[in-house]
Amino acid sequence: MFVETLIIGGGQQGCGVAGSLALLGYDSLVLEQGEIGQAWAHGRWDSLYVNTPNRLVDFPGRPYDGDDPEGFMPAREVAERLKRYVSEMSLRVREKTRVKSVEAPIDNPAYDGARFRVHVDGGDEAIESRNLVAALGGYSSPRIPDLSARIDPSITQIHSSQYRNPQSLPDGAVLVVGAGSSGQQVAEDLRESGRDVYLAVGRHKTAPRFYRGLCVLDWLRFMSVQGDFESAAVGRGLSPSIPGASVLSGRDGGRDLNLSILARQGVRLVGSVRNAKEDVLLLDENVRQIAEAAASAEQELLKAIDAAIAERGLEAPPRTPATVVDTDLLSSYGPELNLLDNDISTIVWATGFVPDYRLLPAAVLDEEGAPVHTRGVGALPGLYYAGLPEGRVVRSLLIGSTRTNGEFVARQIQLDNMLRHESPQAAARVWSARY
């Protein structure tokens, strides 16, 4: 079998590329190992709301069409909208089709112009294509530290991607490890149900949900203040990791979330987990340090937004008071946490994800197994990526980037196709075509 463009991954980024290609008149085939919108429908907890405003749930050729553009939709609604998009755009998608491996370059292609050969589970069929788009996402493989193996086996351990609701966990207190967006939201969800909750803190970023008249994400999109403010180191010493956005919540129309807020709700904050000995976790005594560092970085972000407002002469509302870290709520817990003594029956590891691109040829990956690319253009002719960070900046990972990511990759494929089948002068028409 041959297709001009094969897309691996049926999330919003993969379907966004397929939709962009369709709008330009090009066919493609999407392979999805689960179902369309799998992560949004089945890989999130029940109470999760998307952190970006509804108007940013914007697929190529199909902008948000609801009646609440400034609201925040439940995660499962994203899956429903994505399925509707695939149907309305008549995109070719094979669900429940897992890709085993990709060959490239290939010897003796069965089809003229083929540069990739893809092998899938469930048969001897190989699919050849001229272009390959890996839309596997950065959040593809849950990251759980090795020390988890040294914890008493009577303690239930799950990753945050497996958490659904408080009722799904055994009775008893819960320890959430990791203070990023998932960790803080899961801790809040559990606490609101009446559970005793401990949160082991880690480095993270915070921002107000709204600032000076706009959603803070709008300032990051519109102003040239993104840079390091919404980026993070790729490596954490153990394995490659991708950037994370600031901790925000889409619940109740969008609201702030930070360690002080959680402490006021009754979440018990403990230091970062460094080791484990059966039922005892060894902790850093760094709760206050972590909270103060997040607040300091938040103020640097807001100062940069203020400076951009002043430079452009924008008539924005006055600056709101600075975030105050209530140190009385952030006293050190101590160097150890005894799980059994504190009736902790479950640990939720909100420790992030690492990319998993091992199905691709080793030649296109770096020494840590991460894709080598520039703005989504891979290390082999015809190889592209959708939904990867660029220069350690997080924006391209967010759902609001679906349209721009899809359009960019589709333009690269269009250029290759036009040069291959027409004259070189045809390239001038690539950028003038309209979606």
Short mmCIF file of C-alpha atoms in Angstrom, two decimals:
data_model
loop_
_atom_site.label_atom_id
_atom_site.label_comp_id
_atom_site.label_asym_id
_atom_site.label_seq_id
_atom_site.Cartn_x
_atom_site.Cartn_y
_atom_site.Cartn_z
CA MET A 1 0.00 0.00 0.00
CA PHE A 2 1.19 3.53 -0.77
CA VAL A 3 0.02 6.91 0.54
CA GLU A 4 1.58 10.28 -0.23
CA THR A 5 1.62 11.26 3.45
CA LEU A 6 1.34 8.91 6.41
CA ILE A 7 0.65 10.41 9.85
CA ILE A 8 1.38 8.43 13.00
CA GLY A 9 -0.86 9.61 15.84
CA GLY A 10 -4.53 10.55 15.84
CA GLY A 11 -4.52 13.28 18.46
CA GLN A 12 -5.27 16.92 17.72
CA GLN A 13 -1.83 17.49 16.20
CA GLY A 14 -1.93 14.54 13.81
CA CYS A 15 -5.49 15.25 12.74
CA GLY A 16 -4.58 18.93 12.42
CA VAL A 17 -1.90 18.07 9.85
CA ALA A 18 -4.32 15.79 7.99
CA GLY A 19 -6.94 18.54 7.96
CA SER A 20 -4.47 21.14 6.71
CA LEU A 21 -3.41 18.83 3.90
CA ALA A 22 -7.04 18.18 2.97
CA LEU A 23 -7.68 21.92 2.72
CA LEU A 24 -4.78 22.15 0.26
CA GLY A 25 -6.14 19.23 -1.77
CA TYR A 26 -3.76 16.51 -0.57
CA ASP A 27 -4.66 13.09 0.74
CA SER A 28 -3.18 11.47 3.84
CA LEU A 29 -3.72 8.49 6.14
CA VAL A 30 -3.65 8.74 9.93
CA LEU A 31 -2.72 5.70 12.03
CA GLU A 32 -3.91 5.80 15.66
CA GLN A 33 -3.09 3.03 18.13
CA GLY A 34 -6.21 3.76 20.19
CA GLU A 35 -9.13 5.90 19.12
CA ILE A 36 -9.39 9.50 17.96
CA GLY A 37 -8.87 11.78 20.94
CA GLN A 38 -7.68 8.85 23.06
CA ALA A 39 -5.68 10.96 25.54
CA TRP A 40 -8.46 13.51 26.06
CA ALA A 41 -11.19 10.87 26.37
CA HIS A 42 -9.40 8.21 28.41
CA GLY A 43 -6.05 9.57 29.57
CA ARG A 44 -7.24 12.36 31.89
CA TRP A 45 -9.09 12.56 35.20
CA ASP A 46 -12.84 13.12 35.19
CA SER A 47 -12.88 16.69 36.52
CA LEU A 48 -10.17 18.07 34.21
CA TYR A 49 -10.93 21.20 32.23
CA VAL A 50 -8.67 22.42 29.42
CA ASN A 51 -6.32 25.18 30.58
CA THR A 52 -6.68 27.26 27.42
CA PRO A 53 -9.81 29.28 26.52
CA ASN A 54 -12.34 27.57 24.28
CA ARG A 55 -11.56 29.88 21.35
CA LEU A 56 -8.10 28.30 21.16
CA VAL A 57 -9.58 24.85 20.48
CA ASP A 58 -9.09 25.74 16.86
CA PHE A 59 -8.65 23.05 14.22
CA PRO A 60 -7.57 23.85 10.62
CA GLY A 61 -10.62 24.99 8.69
CA ARG A 62 -12.86 24.60 11.77
CA PRO A 63 -12.50 27.38 14.35
CA TYR A 64 -14.29 27.12 17.69
CA ASP A 65 -18.02 27.34 17.03
CA GLY A 66 -19.50 27.30 20.53
CA ASP A 67 -21.22 30.04 22.49
CA ASP A 68 -18.61 30.43 25.26
CA PRO A 69 -15.30 31.44 23.64
CA GLU A 70 -13.80 32.71 26.91
CA GLY A 71 -14.80 29.63 28.89
CA PHE A 72 -12.85 26.43 29.48
CA MET A 73 -14.23 23.12 28.24
CA PRO A 74 -14.01 19.69 29.89
CA ALA A 75 -11.23 17.50 28.51
CA ARG A 76 -13.68 14.97 27.12
CA GLU A 77 -15.33 17.66 25.02
CA VAL A 78 -12.03 18.09 23.17
CA ALA A 79 -12.17 14.42 22.19
CA GLU A 80 -15.76 14.81 20.99
CA ARG A 81 -14.89 17.88 18.93
CA LEU A 82 -11.87 16.13 17.43
CA LYS A 83 -14.00 13.14 16.37
CA ARG A 84 -16.51 15.50 14.79
CA TYR A 85 -13.69 17.30 12.98
CA VAL A 86 -12.40 14.03 11.48
CA SER A 87 -15.91 13.18 10.29
CA GLU A 88 -16.71 16.62 8.85
CA MET A 89 -13.36 16.83 7.04
CA SER A 90 -13.67 13.22 5.76
CA LEU A 91 -10.17 12.42 6.99
CA ARG A 92 -8.86 8.89 6.51
CA VAL A 93 -8.06 7.42 9.92
CA ARG A 94 -7.28 3.86 10.99
CA GLU A 95 -7.98 3.47 14.69
CA LYS A 96 -6.57 0.68 16.86
CA THR A 97 -3.56 0.38 14.54
CA ARG A 98 -0.21 0.34 16.31
CA VAL A 99 2.94 1.11 14.38
CA LYS A 100 5.77 -1.30 15.15
CA SER A 101 8.61 0.32 13.23
CA VAL A 102 9.57 2.71 10.45
CA GLU A 103 12.23 2.00 7.83
CA ALA A 104 14.02 4.88 6.16
CA PRO A 105 15.64 5.20 3.77
CA ILE A 106 14.29 2.09 2.06
CA ASP A 107 15.81 -0.14 -0.60
CA ASN A 108 13.78 -1.14 -3.62
CA PRO A 109 10.56 0.74 -2.81
CA ALA A 110 7.46 -0.87 -4.27
CA TYR A 111 6.09 2.55 -5.23
CA ASP A 112 7.74 5.37 -7.12
CA GLY A 113 8.90 8.16 -4.83
CA ALA A 114 8.41 6.23 -1.57
CA ARG A 115 10.88 7.18 1.16
CA PHE A 116 9.41 5.39 4.19
CA ARG A 117 8.12 1.91 4.92
CA VAL A 118 5.90 1.51 7.99
CA HIS A 119 5.16 -1.82 9.67
CA VAL A 120 2.03 -2.22 11.80
CA ASP A 121 0.77 -4.85 14.23
CA GLY A 122 -1.63 -7.54 13.14
CA GLY A 123 -0.25 -8.65 9.82
CA ASP A 124 2.51 -8.53 7.25
CA GLU A 125 1.20 -5.39 5.58
CA ALA A 126 3.71 -2.61 5.06
CA ILE A 127 2.67 0.91 4.12
CA GLU A 128 5.01 3.00 1.99
CA SER A 129 4.84 6.76 1.87
CA ARG A 130 6.74 9.70 0.49
CA ASN A 131 6.15 11.80 3.60
CA LEU A 132 5.93 10.72 7.23
CA VAL A 133 4.54 12.88 10.02
CA ALA A 134 5.25 11.67 13.56
CA ALA A 135 2.51 13.21 15.69
CA LEU A 136 3.21 11.10 18.75
CA GLY A 137 3.30 14.11 21.04
CA GLY A 138 5.77 14.88 23.75
CA TYR A 139 3.58 13.45 26.50
CA SER A 140 3.72 9.88 25.26
CA SER A 141 5.46 7.84 27.96
CA PRO A 142 4.70 8.30 31.70
CA ARG A 143 7.75 9.00 33.81
CA ILE A 144 7.94 7.26 37.19
CA PRO A 145 11.22 7.44 39.17
CA ASP A 146 13.16 4.25 39.85
CA LEU A 147 12.79 4.70 43.60
CA SER A 148 9.15 3.63 43.26
CA ALA A 149 10.39 0.01 43.18
CA ARG A 150 11.73 0.41 46.74
CA ILE A 151 8.35 1.34 48.24
CA ASP A 152 6.32 -1.09 50.34
CA PRO A 153 4.25 -3.19 47.88
CA SER A 154 1.13 -2.69 50.02
CA ILE A 155 1.03 0.91 48.77
CA THR A 156 -0.92 1.38 45.53
CA GLN A 157 1.10 3.36 42.97
CA ILE A 158 -0.27 4.93 39.78
CA HIS A 159 0.82 7.62 37.35
CA SER A 160 -1.32 10.76 37.05
CA SER A 161 -2.35 9.61 33.56
CA GLN A 162 -4.10 6.64 35.22
CA TYR A 163 -5.96 8.70 37.83
CA ARG A 164 -9.69 9.17 37.15
CA ASN A 165 -11.43 10.23 40.37
CA PRO A 166 -11.12 9.87 44.16
CA GLN A 167 -13.57 6.95 44.23
CA SER A 168 -11.27 4.89 42.00
CA LEU A 169 -8.54 4.81 44.67
CA PRO A 170 -8.33 2.66 47.80
CA ASP A 171 -9.55 4.18 51.06
CA GLY A 172 -6.99 6.18 52.99
CA ALA A 173 -4.82 9.22 52.49
CA VAL A 174 -3.15 9.95 49.15
CA LEU A 175 0.32 11.25 48.39
CA VAL A 176 0.65 13.17 45.13
CA VAL A 177 4.26 13.50 44.00
CA GLY A 178 4.98 16.48 41.76
CA ALA A 179 3.70 20.05 41.90
CA GLY A 180 3.26 20.80 38.21
CA SER A 181 -0.11 21.43 36.62
CA SER A 182 -1.28 17.82 36.88
CA GLY A 183 -0.01 17.30 40.42
CA GLN A 184 -1.63 20.40 41.87
CA GLN A 185 -4.95 19.80 40.08
CA VAL A 186 -5.09 16.15 41.16
CA ALA A 187 -4.27 17.16 44.75
CA GLU A 188 -7.08 19.72 44.69
CA ASP A 189 -9.53 17.21 43.19
CA LEU A 190 -8.75 14.70 45.92
CA ARG A 191 -8.92 17.26 48.71
CA GLU A 192 -12.30 18.59 47.56
CA SER A 193 -13.67 15.05 47.88
CA GLY A 194 -12.70 15.01 51.55
CA ARG A 195 -9.55 12.90 51.21
CA ASP A 196 -6.48 13.54 53.33
CA VAL A 197 -3.90 14.63 50.79
CA TYR A 198 -0.14 15.09 50.91
CA LEU A 199 1.67 16.86 48.08
CA ALA A 200 5.40 16.30 47.61
CA VAL A 201 6.58 19.48 45.92
CA GLY A 202 8.90 19.87 42.96
CA ARG A 203 10.06 22.69 40.74
CA HIS A 204 7.22 24.29 38.82
CA LYS A 205 5.98 27.57 37.37
CA THR A 206 2.94 29.58 38.34
CA ALA A 207 1.02 32.44 36.75
CA PRO A 208 -2.25 34.21 37.42
CA ARG A 209 -5.14 32.89 35.36
CA PHE A 210 -5.96 36.44 34.26
CA TYR A 211 -3.72 39.49 34.29
CA ARG A 212 -4.36 43.10 33.30
CA GLY A 213 -7.49 42.40 31.31
CA LEU A 214 -6.46 39.21 29.49
CA CYS A 215 -5.97 35.52 30.07
CA VAL A 216 -2.26 35.23 30.85
CA LEU A 217 -1.84 32.85 27.90
CA ASP A 218 -2.96 35.66 25.60
CA TRP A 219 -0.10 37.82 26.83
CA LEU A 220 2.29 34.96 26.11
CA ARG A 221 0.86 34.58 22.61
CA PHE A 222 0.61 38.25 21.67
CA MET A 223 3.69 39.74 23.29
CA SER A 224 7.31 38.84 22.74
CA VAL A 225 7.76 37.78 26.34
CA GLN A 226 7.62 34.02 26.00
CA GLY A 227 11.28 33.03 25.88
CA ASP A 228 12.33 31.32 29.09
CA PHE A 229 9.09 32.20 30.88
CA GLU A 230 7.24 29.24 29.40
CA SER A 231 10.12 26.86 28.89
CA ALA A 232 12.04 24.34 30.92
CA ALA A 233 15.18 22.27 30.70
CA VAL A 234 14.75 19.18 28.54
CA GLY A 235 16.83 16.97 30.84
CA ARG A 236 16.27 16.25 34.55
CA GLY A 237 19.38 14.22 35.08
CA LEU A 238 17.63 10.86 34.68
CA SER A 239 15.91 11.04 31.32
CA PRO A 240 14.91 13.56 28.69
CA SER A 241 11.82 15.50 29.64
CA ILE A 242 9.72 18.06 27.83
CA PRO A 243 8.72 21.52 29.02
CA GLY A 244 5.65 22.15 31.08
CA ALA A 245 3.37 25.16 31.14
CA SER A 246 2.55 27.25 34.20
CA VAL A 247 0.17 25.75 36.75
CA LEU A 248 -3.34 26.93 35.87
CA SER A 249 -6.84 25.56 36.27
CA GLY A 250 -9.73 25.75 33.83
CA ARG A 251 -12.34 24.86 36.46
CA ASP A 252 -15.06 27.33 37.46
CA GLY A 253 -14.37 29.54 34.45
CA GLY A 254 -10.61 29.58 35.08
CA ARG A 255 -8.85 30.16 38.38
CA ASP A 256 -5.43 30.45 40.00
CA LEU A 257 -3.69 27.51 41.63
CA ASN A 258 -0.53 27.45 43.72
CA LEU A 259 0.94 25.88 46.84
CA SER A 260 -0.48 28.51 49.20
CA ILE A 261 -3.99 27.97 47.81
CA LEU A 262 -3.67 24.21 48.27
CA ALA A 263 -2.32 24.60 51.80
CA ARG A 264 -5.33 26.74 52.74
CA GLN A 265 -7.57 23.97 51.42
CA GLY A 266 -5.90 21.52 53.79
CA VAL A 267 -3.39 19.82 51.50
CA ARG A 268 -0.29 18.93 53.50
CA LEU A 269 2.86 20.02 51.71
CA VAL A 270 6.02 17.96 52.05
CA GLY A 271 9.43 18.24 50.45
CA SER A 272 10.64 16.63 47.23
CA VAL A 273 10.98 12.84 47.39
CA ARG A 274 14.62 11.78 47.12
CA ASN A 275 14.61 8.12 48.18
CA ALA A 276 12.47 5.35 49.62
CA LYS A 277 12.92 2.64 52.23
CA GLU A 278 9.85 0.42 52.31
CA ASP A 279 7.18 2.56 54.01
CA VAL A 280 9.37 5.63 54.59
CA LEU A 281 10.12 8.30 51.99
CA LEU A 282 13.17 10.49 52.39
CA LEU A 283 12.45 14.14 51.64
CA ASP A 284 14.23 17.37 50.93
CA GLU A 285 13.22 20.12 53.34
CA ASN A 286 12.50 22.53 50.50
CA VAL A 287 8.78 23.39 50.58
CA ARG A 288 9.31 27.09 51.27
CA GLN A 289 12.22 27.32 48.82
CA ILE A 290 10.13 25.76 46.02
CA ALA A 291 7.16 28.06 46.68
CA GLU A 292 9.29 31.19 46.84
CA ALA A 293 11.14 30.29 43.63
CA ALA A 294 7.83 29.83 41.78
CA ALA A 295 6.51 33.16 43.08
CA SER A 296 9.72 34.92 42.11
CA ALA A 297 9.62 33.53 38.56
CA GLU A 298 5.96 34.55 38.30
CA GLN A 299 6.86 38.13 39.19
CA GLU A 300 9.57 38.17 36.54
CA LEU A 301 6.98 37.07 33.97
CA LEU A 302 4.53 39.77 35.03
CA LYS A 303 7.25 42.44 34.96
CA ALA A 304 8.05 41.43 31.38
CA ILE A 305 4.36 41.73 30.44
CA ASP A 306 4.22 45.15 32.17
CA ALA A 307 7.27 46.29 30.23
CA ALA A 308 5.76 45.15 26.92
CA ILE A 309 2.51 46.98 27.73
CA ALA A 310 4.42 50.17 28.50
CA GLU A 311 6.60 49.94 25.39
CA ARG A 312 3.56 49.57 23.13
CA GLY A 313 1.49 52.16 24.92
CA LEU A 314 -1.39 49.76 25.52
CA GLU A 315 -4.26 50.95 27.70
CA ALA A 316 -4.40 47.88 29.92
CA PRO A 317 -5.95 47.80 33.41
CA PRO A 318 -3.57 48.58 36.30
CA ARG A 319 -1.23 45.95 37.63
CA THR A 320 -2.73 43.75 40.32
CA PRO A 321 -0.95 43.14 43.66
CA ALA A 322 1.96 40.74 43.64
CA THR A 323 1.47 37.13 44.68
CA VAL A 324 2.29 36.77 48.36
CA VAL A 325 3.76 33.51 49.62
CA ASP A 326 2.21 32.76 53.01
CA THR A 327 5.24 31.25 54.72
CA ASP A 328 3.16 30.28 57.76
CA LEU A 329 1.48 27.70 55.54
CA LEU A 330 4.76 26.46 54.07
CA SER A 331 6.77 25.38 57.08
CA SER A 332 9.11 22.44 56.55
CA TYR A 333 7.46 19.07 57.05
CA GLY A 334 10.69 17.33 57.92
CA PRO A 335 13.12 14.89 56.28
CA GLU A 336 10.90 11.81 56.30
CA LEU A 337 7.32 10.79 55.52
CA ASN A 338 6.12 7.49 56.98
CA LEU A 339 3.42 6.23 54.65
CA LEU A 340 1.82 3.64 56.93
CA ASP A 341 1.86 5.84 60.04
CA ASN A 342 0.00 8.53 58.07
CA ASP A 343 -2.51 6.06 56.60
CA ILE A 344 -1.25 6.79 53.05
CA SER A 345 -2.61 3.98 50.90
CA THR A 346 -1.92 5.45 47.45
CA ILE A 347 0.81 7.38 45.67
CA VAL A 348 -0.06 9.30 42.49
CA TRP A 349 3.11 10.03 40.55
CA ALA A 350 2.54 13.38 38.82
CA THR A 351 6.12 13.32 37.60
CA GLY A 352 5.55 14.09 33.95
CA PHE A 353 6.24 12.31 30.71
CA VAL A 354 9.09 11.64 28.37
CA PRO A 355 8.83 11.37 24.59
CA ASP A 356 9.02 7.89 23.11
CA TYR A 357 10.07 7.83 19.46
CA ARG A 358 11.82 4.45 19.40
CA LEU A 359 9.69 3.25 16.48
CA LEU A 360 11.60 5.69 14.24
CA PRO A 361 15.03 4.94 12.76
CA ALA A 362 17.84 5.56 15.24
CA ALA A 363 19.53 7.90 12.75
CA VAL A 364 16.82 10.56 13.24
CA LEU A 365 17.10 10.60 17.05
CA ASP A 366 19.70 12.14 19.33
CA GLU A 367 21.69 10.28 21.98
CA GLU A 368 18.77 10.57 24.44
CA GLY A 369 16.25 9.21 21.96
CA ALA A 370 14.64 12.57 21.24
CA PRO A 371 13.83 13.66 17.67
CA VAL A 372 16.35 15.82 15.85
CA HIS A 373 14.30 18.55 14.19
CA THR A 374 14.00 22.23 13.41
CA ARG A 375 10.50 23.62 13.74
CA GLY A 376 9.07 20.17 13.06
CA VAL A 377 11.25 19.39 10.04
CA GLY A 378 13.09 16.12 10.70
CA ALA A 379 16.54 14.80 9.90
CA LEU A 380 15.47 12.87 6.78
CA PRO A 381 13.79 14.20 3.62
CA GLY A 382 10.04 13.94 4.00
CA LEU A 383 10.10 13.46 7.79
CA TYR A 384 8.09 15.90 9.91
CA TYR A 385 6.89 16.22 13.48
CA ALA A 386 3.75 17.81 14.91
CA GLY A 387 3.45 18.92 18.52
CA LEU A 388 7.07 19.03 19.67
CA PRO A 389 8.71 21.89 21.57
CA GLU A 390 11.04 24.14 19.63
CA GLY A 391 14.02 25.60 21.43
CA ARG A 392 12.57 24.33 24.72
CA VAL A 393 9.57 26.63 24.38
CA VAL A 394 6.27 25.11 25.43
CA ARG A 395 3.80 26.95 23.16
CA SER A 396 3.86 24.40 20.32
CA LEU A 397 2.71 21.70 22.77
CA LEU A 398 -0.53 23.46 23.67
CA ILE A 399 -3.84 22.70 21.98
CA GLY A 400 -3.99 26.27 20.67
CA SER A 401 -1.08 25.45 18.36
CA THR A 402 -2.98 22.72 16.47
CA ARG A 403 -3.87 24.93 13.52
CA THR A 404 -0.50 26.66 13.15
CA ASN A 405 1.46 23.41 13.54
CA GLY A 406 -0.75 21.64 10.99
CA GLU A 407 -0.54 24.46 8.48
CA PHE A 408 3.24 24.69 8.74
CA VAL A 409 3.81 20.97 8.11
CA ALA A 410 1.24 20.93 5.30
CA ARG A 411 3.05 23.81 3.55
CA GLN A 412 6.34 21.87 3.62
CA ILE A 413 4.66 18.85 2.05
CA GLN A 414 2.93 21.05 -0.52
CA LEU A 415 6.24 22.60 -1.54
CA ASP A 416 7.82 19.16 -2.07
CA ASN A 417 4.82 18.00 -4.10
CA MET A 418 4.67 21.07 -6.33
CA LEU A 419 8.38 21.02 -7.09
CA ARG A 420 8.24 17.32 -7.84
CA HIS A 421 5.29 17.46 -10.23
CA GLU A 422 5.47 20.95 -11.66
CA SER A 423 8.05 23.59 -12.50
CA PRO A 424 10.25 25.31 -9.91
CA GLN A 425 8.24 28.50 -10.42
CA ALA A 426 5.25 26.75 -8.84
CA ALA A 427 6.89 27.13 -5.42
CA ALA A 428 5.98 30.80 -5.44
CA ARG A 429 2.33 29.79 -5.16
CA VAL A 430 2.82 27.77 -1.98
CA TRP A 431 2.60 30.71 0.38
CA SER A 432 -0.18 32.50 -1.49
CA ALA A 433 -2.67 29.64 -1.24
CA ARG A 434 -5.46 30.17 1.28
CA TYR A 435 -6.86 27.77 3.83
#
